[in-house]
Amino acid sequence: MIRAPVRVSVIGWPIAHSRSPVIHGHWLKTYGIVGNYTRESVAPAELPKFIDSLRGGERIGCNVTLPHKESSVSLVDEPDERARRIGALNTIWRQGDRLLATSSDGAGFMANLKDHLPQIDVSAAPVTILGAGGSARALVDELLRQGAGQIVIYNRTLARAQTLAAHFGPLVVAVDTVDLPARLAQSGLMVNTTSAGLNGDQEQQLPWTHVKPEIPVADIVYTPLVTAFLQKAQATGHPTVPGLGMLLHQAVVGFEKWFGVRPVVTQELHDIVARDIDPDFRP
């Protein structure tokens, strides 16, 4: 048990929406640890100063969310191999007088996926990822680690998808709207990583009729709990994987680094956070 108070924060701009304090607050109480976990609004211009303050201040680390995941990599002393490959991080902890960091988004996604689909084999058929931002990069990295044979990236801006594909090599390909139907017909998993949930024109461009009904569809967005994207998938008969579990599982790594206990993601925690997002939530 931690005897002295330990202070940790999640930083972003904005940050009021973050549910991380709910997650870590639950674990602190569950494991009887004296500590606190708070939200800190950090403007981009203030990021270097904040990160530097972790070297000798009260905080022993932080979680990092948008828009700081990529810009924080150059500000820490030792981003691990995963953070360097992705070019982004979400977890920083102090070790001695040095700041170490990693990204747990990919591992969080995979843990959530396997919670919902224990038998899934990402190597069995191509995986289609919608979006080409930082979260997509983390998922591509993890899927390749898990043996994915091919990953197809579709993004509203083709050039950005091409940049992501080029970063990870020949197993990752970018496609445009014309080629998307044929790629979806071969897909074994489709994942949305766009915060907009494919609204408006982009949703109209998604050819759902080409996606086999048995193909799982996942979303990393967790607000609302069931996004419009997942509602569409459910309406067309697909098994779906909501994004909340990814948020819960990605938090495990940081908590263990800061507080010395590896926490467990439970149904109780899921329901607590779900009710915080939607007071009308019922298990």
PDB file of C-alpha atoms in Angstrom:
ATOM      1  CA  MET A   1       0.000   0.000   0.000  1.00  0.00           C
ATOM      2  CA  ILE A   2       1.165   3.520  -0.797  1.00  0.00           C
ATOM      3  CA  ARG A   3       1.646   5.330   2.540  1.00  0.00           C
ATOM      4  CA  ALA A   4       2.181   8.879   1.305  1.00  0.00           C
ATOM      5  CA  PRO A   5      -0.245  10.741  -0.958  1.00  0.00           C
ATOM      6  CA  VAL A   6       0.581  10.375  -4.629  1.00  0.00           C
ATOM      7  CA  ARG A   7      -0.616  12.972  -7.090  1.00  0.00           C
ATOM      8  CA  VAL A   8      -1.361  12.238 -10.743  1.00  0.00           C
ATOM      9  CA  SER A   9      -3.323  14.165 -13.392  1.00  0.00           C
ATOM     10  CA  VAL A  10      -4.773  13.795 -16.844  1.00  0.00           C
ATOM     11  CA  ILE A  11      -3.960  16.694 -19.140  1.00  0.00           C
ATOM     12  CA  GLY A  12      -5.632  17.916 -22.299  1.00  0.00           C
ATOM     13  CA  TRP A  13      -7.154  20.951 -23.995  1.00  0.00           C
ATOM     14  CA  PRO A  14     -10.052  20.843 -23.243  1.00  0.00           C
ATOM     15  CA  ILE A  15     -10.175  18.274 -20.441  1.00  0.00           C
ATOM     16  CA  ALA A  16     -13.512  18.631 -18.632  1.00  0.00           C
ATOM     17  CA  HIS A  17     -14.963  15.678 -20.562  1.00  0.00           C
ATOM     18  CA  SER A  18     -12.350  13.175 -19.326  1.00  0.00           C
ATOM     19  CA  ARG A  19     -13.655  10.195 -17.331  1.00  0.00           C
ATOM     20  CA  SER A  20     -10.173   9.141 -16.221  1.00  0.00           C
ATOM     21  CA  PRO A  21     -10.632  10.599 -12.696  1.00  0.00           C
ATOM     22  CA  VAL A  22     -13.695   8.363 -12.272  1.00  0.00           C
ATOM     23  CA  ILE A  23     -11.696   5.285 -13.262  1.00  0.00           C
ATOM     24  CA  HIS A  24      -8.629   5.988 -11.147  1.00  0.00           C
ATOM     25  CA  GLY A  25     -10.676   7.284  -8.238  1.00  0.00           C
ATOM     26  CA  HIS A  26     -12.522   3.962  -8.147  1.00  0.00           C
ATOM     27  CA  TRP A  27      -9.275   1.999  -8.167  1.00  0.00           C
ATOM     28  CA  LEU A  28      -7.682   4.170  -5.469  1.00  0.00           C
ATOM     29  CA  LYS A  29     -10.643   3.444  -3.229  1.00  0.00           C
ATOM     30  CA  THR A  30     -10.782  -0.250  -4.157  1.00  0.00           C
ATOM     31  CA  TYR A  31      -7.116  -0.870  -3.354  1.00  0.00           C
ATOM     32  CA  GLY A  32      -6.927   1.415  -0.309  1.00  0.00           C
ATOM     33  CA  ILE A  33      -4.276   3.682  -1.821  1.00  0.00           C
ATOM     34  CA  VAL A  34      -3.722   7.203  -0.532  1.00  0.00           C
ATOM     35  CA  GLY A  35      -3.511   9.336  -3.648  1.00  0.00           C
ATOM     36  CA  ASN A  36      -5.436  11.593  -5.958  1.00  0.00           C
ATOM     37  CA  TYR A  37      -6.024  11.862  -9.676  1.00  0.00           C
ATOM     38  CA  THR A  38      -7.241  15.132 -11.159  1.00  0.00           C
ATOM     39  CA  ARG A  39      -8.003  16.836 -14.457  1.00  0.00           C
ATOM     40  CA  GLU A  40      -5.624  19.597 -15.513  1.00  0.00           C
ATOM     41  CA  SER A  41      -6.401  21.881 -18.437  1.00  0.00           C
ATOM     42  CA  VAL A  42      -3.100  22.542 -20.233  1.00  0.00           C
ATOM     43  CA  ALA A  43      -2.967  24.802 -23.273  1.00  0.00           C
ATOM     44  CA  PRO A  44      -0.576  23.751 -26.049  1.00  0.00           C
ATOM     45  CA  ALA A  45       1.745  26.667 -25.309  1.00  0.00           C
ATOM     46  CA  GLU A  46       1.994  25.563 -21.668  1.00  0.00           C
ATOM     47  CA  LEU A  47       2.704  21.891 -22.387  1.00  0.00           C
ATOM     48  CA  PRO A  48       6.544  22.031 -22.174  1.00  0.00           C
ATOM     49  CA  LYS A  49       6.362  23.823 -18.831  1.00  0.00           C
ATOM     50  CA  PHE A  50       3.864  21.322 -17.435  1.00  0.00           C
ATOM     51  CA  ILE A  51       5.851  18.273 -18.556  1.00  0.00           C
ATOM     52  CA  ASP A  52       9.026  19.741 -17.101  1.00  0.00           C
ATOM     53  CA  SER A  53       7.244  20.298 -13.773  1.00  0.00           C
ATOM     54  CA  LEU A  54       6.819  16.513 -13.437  1.00  0.00           C
ATOM     55  CA  ARG A  55      10.563  16.110 -12.914  1.00  0.00           C
ATOM     56  CA  GLY A  56      10.549  17.549  -9.433  1.00  0.00           C
ATOM     57  CA  GLY A  57       6.997  18.507  -8.513  1.00  0.00           C
ATOM     58  CA  GLU A  58       4.289  16.843  -6.466  1.00  0.00           C
ATOM     59  CA  ARG A  59       2.944  14.883  -9.422  1.00  0.00           C
ATOM     60  CA  ILE A  60       4.707  11.647 -10.278  1.00  0.00           C
ATOM     61  CA  GLY A  61       3.172  11.398 -13.722  1.00  0.00           C
ATOM     62  CA  CYS A  62       0.160  12.024 -15.898  1.00  0.00           C
ATOM     63  CA  ASN A  63      -2.104  10.750 -18.596  1.00  0.00           C
ATOM     64  CA  VAL A  64      -2.039  12.686 -21.838  1.00  0.00           C
ATOM     65  CA  THR A  65      -5.005  13.186 -24.133  1.00  0.00           C
ATOM     66  CA  LEU A  66      -5.823  15.367 -27.127  1.00  0.00           C
ATOM     67  CA  PRO A  67      -4.203  17.448 -28.472  1.00  0.00           C
ATOM     68  CA  HIS A  68      -0.951  16.614 -26.637  1.00  0.00           C
ATOM     69  CA  LYS A  69      -0.288  12.945 -27.428  1.00  0.00           C
ATOM     70  CA  GLU A  70       2.100  13.555 -30.309  1.00  0.00           C
ATOM     71  CA  SER A  71       3.782  16.754 -29.125  1.00  0.00           C
ATOM     72  CA  SER A  72       4.624  15.220 -25.722  1.00  0.00           C
ATOM     73  CA  VAL A  73       6.949  12.570 -27.191  1.00  0.00           C
ATOM     74  CA  SER A  74       9.845  14.983 -27.640  1.00  0.00           C
ATOM     75  CA  LEU A  75       9.373  16.429 -24.134  1.00  0.00           C
ATOM     76  CA  VAL A  76      10.029  13.257 -22.095  1.00  0.00           C
ATOM     77  CA  ASP A  77      13.388  11.584 -21.509  1.00  0.00           C
ATOM     78  CA  GLU A  78      12.571   8.007 -22.476  1.00  0.00           C
ATOM     79  CA  PRO A  79       9.556   7.281 -24.655  1.00  0.00           C
ATOM     80  CA  ASP A  80       9.492   3.511 -25.019  1.00  0.00           C
ATOM     81  CA  GLU A  81       9.715   1.636 -28.299  1.00  0.00           C
ATOM     82  CA  ARG A  82       5.948   1.634 -28.766  1.00  0.00           C
ATOM     83  CA  ALA A  83       5.611   5.389 -28.232  1.00  0.00           C
ATOM     84  CA  ARG A  84       8.465   5.988 -30.672  1.00  0.00           C
ATOM     85  CA  ARG A  85       6.926   3.731 -33.329  1.00  0.00           C
ATOM     86  CA  ILE A  86       3.544   5.385 -33.016  1.00  0.00           C
ATOM     87  CA  GLY A  87       4.889   8.886 -32.561  1.00  0.00           C
ATOM     88  CA  ALA A  88       2.496   9.481 -29.680  1.00  0.00           C
ATOM     89  CA  LEU A  89       2.079   8.714 -25.981  1.00  0.00           C
ATOM     90  CA  ASN A  90      -0.678   8.756 -23.394  1.00  0.00           C
ATOM     91  CA  THR A  91       1.109   7.811 -20.160  1.00  0.00           C
ATOM     92  CA  ILE A  92       4.080   9.479 -18.414  1.00  0.00           C
ATOM     93  CA  TRP A  93       5.702   8.441 -15.133  1.00  0.00           C
ATOM     94  CA  ARG A  94       8.743   9.618 -13.219  1.00  0.00           C
ATOM     95  CA  GLN A  95      11.603   7.240 -12.465  1.00  0.00           C
ATOM     96  CA  GLY A  96      14.323   8.912 -10.459  1.00  0.00           C
ATOM     97  CA  ASP A  97      14.872  12.229 -12.166  1.00  0.00           C
ATOM     98  CA  ARG A  98      13.784  11.024 -15.599  1.00  0.00           C
ATOM     99  CA  LEU A  99      10.410  10.944 -17.321  1.00  0.00           C
ATOM    100  CA  LEU A 100       9.423   7.673 -19.020  1.00  0.00           C
ATOM    101  CA  ALA A 101       6.431   7.248 -21.285  1.00  0.00           C
ATOM    102  CA  THR A 102       4.379   4.821 -23.349  1.00  0.00           C
ATOM    103  CA  SER A 103       1.144   4.536 -25.285  1.00  0.00           C
ATOM    104  CA  SER A 104      -1.409   2.087 -23.916  1.00  0.00           C
ATOM    105  CA  ASP A 105      -4.158   2.871 -26.438  1.00  0.00           C
ATOM    106  CA  GLY A 106      -3.402  -0.082 -28.704  1.00  0.00           C
ATOM    107  CA  ALA A 107      -3.232  -2.591 -25.868  1.00  0.00           C
ATOM    108  CA  GLY A 108      -6.431  -1.116 -24.411  1.00  0.00           C
ATOM    109  CA  PHE A 109      -8.196  -1.546 -27.734  1.00  0.00           C
ATOM    110  CA  MET A 110      -7.088  -5.164 -28.079  1.00  0.00           C
ATOM    111  CA  ALA A 111      -8.096  -6.061 -24.508  1.00  0.00           C
ATOM    112  CA  ASN A 112     -11.546  -4.579 -25.087  1.00  0.00           C
ATOM    113  CA  LEU A 113     -11.887  -6.364 -28.418  1.00  0.00           C
ATOM    114  CA  LYS A 114     -11.041  -9.720 -26.828  1.00  0.00           C
ATOM    115  CA  ASP A 115     -13.408  -9.067 -23.923  1.00  0.00           C
ATOM    116  CA  HIS A 116     -16.255  -8.862 -26.428  1.00  0.00           C
ATOM    117  CA  LEU A 117     -14.931 -11.344 -28.986  1.00  0.00           C
ATOM    118  CA  PRO A 118     -12.683 -13.870 -27.190  1.00  0.00           C
ATOM    119  CA  GLN A 119     -12.183 -16.014 -30.299  1.00  0.00           C
ATOM    120  CA  ILE A 120     -11.302 -13.225 -32.725  1.00  0.00           C
ATOM    121  CA  ASP A 121      -8.261 -13.775 -34.940  1.00  0.00           C
ATOM    122  CA  VAL A 122      -7.058 -10.530 -36.501  1.00  0.00           C
ATOM    123  CA  SER A 123      -4.755 -12.467 -38.824  1.00  0.00           C
ATOM    124  CA  ALA A 124      -7.608 -14.331 -40.496  1.00  0.00           C
ATOM    125  CA  ALA A 125      -8.775 -11.502 -42.782  1.00  0.00           C
ATOM    126  CA  PRO A 126      -7.896  -7.856 -43.478  1.00  0.00           C
ATOM    127  CA  VAL A 127      -8.808  -5.251 -40.856  1.00  0.00           C
ATOM    128  CA  THR A 128     -10.354  -2.010 -42.085  1.00  0.00           C
ATOM    129  CA  ILE A 129      -9.705   1.110 -40.015  1.00  0.00           C
ATOM    130  CA  LEU A 130     -11.707   4.268 -40.605  1.00  0.00           C
ATOM    131  CA  GLY A 131      -9.615   7.335 -39.809  1.00  0.00           C
ATOM    132  CA  ALA A 132      -5.911   8.095 -39.874  1.00  0.00           C
ATOM    133  CA  GLY A 133      -5.223  10.120 -36.739  1.00  0.00           C
ATOM    134  CA  GLY A 134      -3.160   9.344 -33.648  1.00  0.00           C
ATOM    135  CA  SER A 135      -5.579   6.714 -32.363  1.00  0.00           C
ATOM    136  CA  ALA A 136      -5.519   4.913 -35.689  1.00  0.00           C
ATOM    137  CA  ARG A 137      -1.714   4.812 -35.524  1.00  0.00           C
ATOM    138  CA  ALA A 138      -1.861   3.166 -32.089  1.00  0.00           C
ATOM    139  CA  LEU A 139      -4.329   0.560 -33.317  1.00  0.00           C
ATOM    140  CA  VAL A 140      -2.313  -0.219 -36.440  1.00  0.00           C
ATOM    141  CA  ASP A 141       0.780  -0.754 -34.325  1.00  0.00           C
ATOM    142  CA  GLU A 142      -1.032  -3.142 -31.971  1.00  0.00           C
ATOM    143  CA  LEU A 143      -2.786  -5.045 -34.746  1.00  0.00           C
ATOM    144  CA  LEU A 144       0.542  -5.638 -36.463  1.00  0.00           C
ATOM    145  CA  ARG A 145       1.949  -6.878 -33.145  1.00  0.00           C
ATOM    146  CA  GLN A 146      -0.990  -9.293 -32.963  1.00  0.00           C
ATOM    147  CA  GLY A 147      -0.222 -10.709 -36.399  1.00  0.00           C
ATOM    148  CA  ALA A 148      -2.643  -8.855 -38.657  1.00  0.00           C
ATOM    149  CA  GLY A 149      -1.950  -9.864 -42.250  1.00  0.00           C
ATOM    150  CA  GLN A 150      -3.230  -6.670 -43.816  1.00  0.00           C
ATOM    151  CA  ILE A 151      -4.668  -3.405 -42.525  1.00  0.00           C
ATOM    152  CA  VAL A 152      -6.698  -1.140 -44.789  1.00  0.00           C
ATOM    153  CA  ILE A 153      -6.899   2.567 -43.927  1.00  0.00           C
ATOM    154  CA  TYR A 154      -9.773   4.703 -45.178  1.00  0.00           C
ATOM    155  CA  ASN A 155      -9.797   8.394 -44.380  1.00  0.00           C
ATOM    156  CA  ARG A 156     -11.685  11.384 -45.706  1.00  0.00           C
ATOM    157  CA  THR A 157      -8.303  12.822 -46.726  1.00  0.00           C
ATOM    158  CA  LEU A 158      -6.518  10.130 -48.721  1.00  0.00           C
ATOM    159  CA  ALA A 159      -3.099  11.747 -48.326  1.00  0.00           C
ATOM    160  CA  ARG A 160      -3.234  11.370 -44.556  1.00  0.00           C
ATOM    161  CA  ALA A 161      -4.128   7.692 -44.887  1.00  0.00           C
ATOM    162  CA  GLN A 162      -1.225   7.257 -47.287  1.00  0.00           C
ATOM    163  CA  THR A 163       1.162   8.881 -44.815  1.00  0.00           C
ATOM    164  CA  LEU A 164       0.055   6.469 -42.081  1.00  0.00           C
ATOM    165  CA  ALA A 165       0.392   3.475 -44.391  1.00  0.00           C
ATOM    166  CA  ALA A 166       3.872   4.517 -45.474  1.00  0.00           C
ATOM    167  CA  HIS A 167       4.949   4.842 -41.838  1.00  0.00           C
ATOM    168  CA  PHE A 168       4.079   1.214 -41.023  1.00  0.00           C
ATOM    169  CA  GLY A 169       5.104  -0.528 -44.242  1.00  0.00           C
ATOM    170  CA  PRO A 170       3.649  -2.873 -46.861  1.00  0.00           C
ATOM    171  CA  LEU A 171       1.086  -4.628 -44.652  1.00  0.00           C
ATOM    172  CA  VAL A 172      -0.807  -1.341 -44.306  1.00  0.00           C
ATOM    173  CA  VAL A 173      -2.539   0.124 -47.344  1.00  0.00           C
ATOM    174  CA  ALA A 174      -4.535   3.310 -47.898  1.00  0.00           C
ATOM    175  CA  VAL A 175      -7.667   3.228 -50.068  1.00  0.00           C
ATOM    176  CA  ASP A 176      -9.891   5.870 -51.586  1.00  0.00           C
ATOM    177  CA  THR A 177     -13.685   5.940 -51.765  1.00  0.00           C
ATOM    178  CA  VAL A 178     -13.788   4.123 -55.105  1.00  0.00           C
ATOM    179  CA  ASP A 179     -11.820   1.124 -53.810  1.00  0.00           C
ATOM    180  CA  LEU A 180     -13.437   0.963 -50.378  1.00  0.00           C
ATOM    181  CA  PRO A 181     -16.422  -1.320 -51.251  1.00  0.00           C
ATOM    182  CA  ALA A 182     -14.184  -4.086 -52.559  1.00  0.00           C
ATOM    183  CA  ARG A 183     -11.899  -3.826 -49.532  1.00  0.00           C
ATOM    184  CA  LEU A 184     -14.817  -3.945 -47.104  1.00  0.00           C
ATOM    185  CA  ALA A 185     -16.150  -7.067 -48.794  1.00  0.00           C
ATOM    186  CA  GLN A 186     -12.894  -8.835 -47.839  1.00  0.00           C
ATOM    187  CA  SER A 187     -12.636  -7.400 -44.323  1.00  0.00           C
ATOM    188  CA  GLY A 188     -12.781  -9.467 -41.152  1.00  0.00           C
ATOM    189  CA  LEU A 189     -13.094  -6.493 -38.780  1.00  0.00           C
ATOM    190  CA  MET A 190     -14.019  -2.827 -39.196  1.00  0.00           C
ATOM    191  CA  VAL A 191     -12.972  -0.192 -36.665  1.00  0.00           C
ATOM    192  CA  ASN A 192     -13.989   3.462 -36.468  1.00  0.00           C
ATOM    193  CA  THR A 193     -11.362   5.773 -34.953  1.00  0.00           C
ATOM    194  CA  THR A 194     -12.873   9.087 -36.040  1.00  0.00           C
ATOM    195  CA  SER A 195     -14.243  11.298 -33.278  1.00  0.00           C
ATOM    196  CA  ALA A 196     -17.091  12.367 -35.545  1.00  0.00           C
ATOM    197  CA  GLY A 197     -18.325   8.797 -35.849  1.00  0.00           C
ATOM    198  CA  LEU A 198     -18.585   9.143 -39.629  1.00  0.00           C
ATOM    199  CA  ASN A 199     -21.359  11.716 -39.636  1.00  0.00           C
ATOM    200  CA  GLY A 200     -22.854  13.460 -42.615  1.00  0.00           C
ATOM    201  CA  ASP A 201     -21.384  12.956 -46.073  1.00  0.00           C
ATOM    202  CA  GLN A 202     -18.696  10.543 -44.931  1.00  0.00           C
ATOM    203  CA  GLU A 203     -21.292   8.203 -43.427  1.00  0.00           C
ATOM    204  CA  GLN A 204     -23.174   8.239 -46.733  1.00  0.00           C
ATOM    205  CA  GLN A 205     -19.975   7.174 -48.480  1.00  0.00           C
ATOM    206  CA  LEU A 206     -19.600   4.080 -46.301  1.00  0.00           C
ATOM    207  CA  PRO A 207     -21.057   1.178 -48.317  1.00  0.00           C
ATOM    208  CA  TRP A 208     -22.533  -0.950 -45.546  1.00  0.00           C
ATOM    209  CA  THR A 209     -24.062  -3.388 -48.035  1.00  0.00           C
ATOM    210  CA  HIS A 210     -20.572  -4.581 -48.932  1.00  0.00           C
ATOM    211  CA  VAL A 211     -19.702  -5.540 -45.341  1.00  0.00           C
ATOM    212  CA  LYS A 212     -20.604  -9.113 -44.485  1.00  0.00           C
ATOM    213  CA  PRO A 213     -23.224  -9.180 -41.687  1.00  0.00           C
ATOM    214  CA  GLU A 214     -21.116 -11.483 -39.508  1.00  0.00           C
ATOM    215  CA  ILE A 215     -18.141  -9.092 -39.531  1.00  0.00           C
ATOM    216  CA  PRO A 216     -17.562  -7.398 -36.132  1.00  0.00           C
ATOM    217  CA  VAL A 217     -17.666  -3.613 -36.038  1.00  0.00           C
ATOM    218  CA  ALA A 218     -15.851  -1.652 -33.311  1.00  0.00           C
ATOM    219  CA  ASP A 219     -15.791   2.011 -32.317  1.00  0.00           C
ATOM    220  CA  ILE A 220     -13.186   3.595 -30.056  1.00  0.00           C
ATOM    221  CA  VAL A 221     -15.509   6.536 -29.300  1.00  0.00           C
ATOM    222  CA  TYR A 222     -17.303   6.088 -25.953  1.00  0.00           C
ATOM    223  CA  THR A 223     -19.504   9.179 -25.759  1.00  0.00           C
ATOM    224  CA  PRO A 224     -22.294   8.372 -26.374  1.00  0.00           C
ATOM    225  CA  LEU A 225     -22.000   4.818 -25.119  1.00  0.00           C
ATOM    226  CA  VAL A 226     -23.520   3.528 -28.361  1.00  0.00           C
ATOM    227  CA  THR A 227     -22.465   5.850 -31.162  1.00  0.00           C
ATOM    228  CA  ALA A 228     -24.451   6.516 -34.322  1.00  0.00           C
ATOM    229  CA  PHE A 229     -21.864   4.407 -36.124  1.00  0.00           C
ATOM    230  CA  LEU A 230     -22.524   1.410 -33.869  1.00  0.00           C
ATOM    231  CA  GLN A 231     -26.282   1.937 -34.108  1.00  0.00           C
ATOM    232  CA  LYS A 232     -25.981   1.665 -37.878  1.00  0.00           C
ATOM    233  CA  ALA A 233     -23.876  -1.477 -37.524  1.00  0.00           C
ATOM    234  CA  GLN A 234     -26.387  -3.057 -35.150  1.00  0.00           C
ATOM    235  CA  ALA A 235     -29.235  -2.208 -37.509  1.00  0.00           C
ATOM    236  CA  THR A 236     -27.473  -4.106 -40.275  1.00  0.00           C
ATOM    237  CA  GLY A 237     -26.829  -7.162 -38.100  1.00  0.00           C
ATOM    238  CA  HIS A 238     -23.183  -6.785 -37.126  1.00  0.00           C
ATOM    239  CA  PRO A 239     -21.713  -7.831 -33.764  1.00  0.00           C
ATOM    240  CA  THR A 240     -20.465  -4.595 -32.197  1.00  0.00           C
ATOM    241  CA  VAL A 241     -17.732  -3.555 -29.779  1.00  0.00           C
ATOM    242  CA  PRO A 242     -18.320  -0.234 -27.969  1.00  0.00           C
ATOM    243  CA  GLY A 243     -15.412   2.033 -27.075  1.00  0.00           C
ATOM    244  CA  LEU A 244     -15.798   2.358 -23.308  1.00  0.00           C
ATOM    245  CA  GLY A 245     -13.863  -0.820 -22.560  1.00  0.00           C
ATOM    246  CA  MET A 246     -10.836   0.535 -24.421  1.00  0.00           C
ATOM    247  CA  LEU A 247     -10.816   3.565 -22.121  1.00  0.00           C
ATOM    248  CA  LEU A 248     -10.904   1.302 -19.060  1.00  0.00           C
ATOM    249  CA  HIS A 249      -8.191  -1.094 -20.227  1.00  0.00           C
ATOM    250  CA  GLN A 250      -5.783   1.604 -21.401  1.00  0.00           C
ATOM    251  CA  ALA A 251      -5.866   3.065 -17.882  1.00  0.00           C
ATOM    252  CA  VAL A 252      -4.396  -0.089 -16.309  1.00  0.00           C
ATOM    253  CA  VAL A 253      -0.808   0.613 -17.372  1.00  0.00           C
ATOM    254  CA  GLY A 254      -0.601   4.083 -15.855  1.00  0.00           C
ATOM    255  CA  PHE A 255      -2.198   3.094 -12.564  1.00  0.00           C
ATOM    256  CA  GLU A 256       0.332   0.315 -12.104  1.00  0.00           C
ATOM    257  CA  LYS A 257       3.261   2.621 -12.930  1.00  0.00           C
ATOM    258  CA  TRP A 258       2.140   5.350 -10.510  1.00  0.00           C
ATOM    259  CA  PHE A 259       0.626   3.416  -7.626  1.00  0.00           C
ATOM    260  CA  GLY A 260       2.383   0.044  -7.735  1.00  0.00           C
ATOM    261  CA  VAL A 261      -0.748  -2.079  -8.103  1.00  0.00           C
ATOM    262  CA  ARG A 262      -2.054  -3.607 -11.332  1.00  0.00           C
ATOM    263  CA  PRO A 263      -5.802  -2.952 -11.239  1.00  0.00           C
ATOM    264  CA  VAL A 264      -8.524  -5.145 -12.669  1.00  0.00           C
ATOM    265  CA  VAL A 265     -11.171  -3.921 -15.097  1.00  0.00           C
ATOM    266  CA  THR A 266     -14.457  -5.158 -13.659  1.00  0.00           C
ATOM    267  CA  GLN A 267     -18.103  -4.968 -14.648  1.00  0.00           C
ATOM    268  CA  GLU A 268     -18.650  -2.775 -11.604  1.00  0.00           C
ATOM    269  CA  LEU A 269     -16.139  -0.217 -12.904  1.00  0.00           C
ATOM    270  CA  HIS A 270     -17.658  -0.340 -16.382  1.00  0.00           C
ATOM    271  CA  ASP A 271     -21.107   0.409 -14.986  1.00  0.00           C
ATOM    272  CA  ILE A 272     -19.850   3.256 -12.773  1.00  0.00           C
ATOM    273  CA  VAL A 273     -18.206   5.008 -15.717  1.00  0.00           C
ATOM    274  CA  ALA A 274     -21.129   4.251 -18.027  1.00  0.00           C
ATOM    275  CA  ARG A 275     -23.524   5.921 -15.575  1.00  0.00           C
ATOM    276  CA  ASP A 276     -21.189   8.899 -15.348  1.00  0.00           C
ATOM    277  CA  ILE A 277     -21.492   9.258 -19.127  1.00  0.00           C
ATOM    278  CA  ASP A 278     -25.212   8.469 -19.283  1.00  0.00           C
ATOM    279  CA  PRO A 279     -27.219   8.646 -16.026  1.00  0.00           C
ATOM    280  CA  ASP A 280     -29.915   6.536 -17.683  1.00  0.00           C
ATOM    281  CA  PHE A 281     -27.524   3.654 -18.344  1.00  0.00           C
ATOM    282  CA  ARG A 282     -28.763   0.266 -17.189  1.00  0.00           C
ATOM    283  CA  PRO A 283     -26.593  -2.893 -17.356  1.00  0.00           C
TER     284      PRO A 283
END
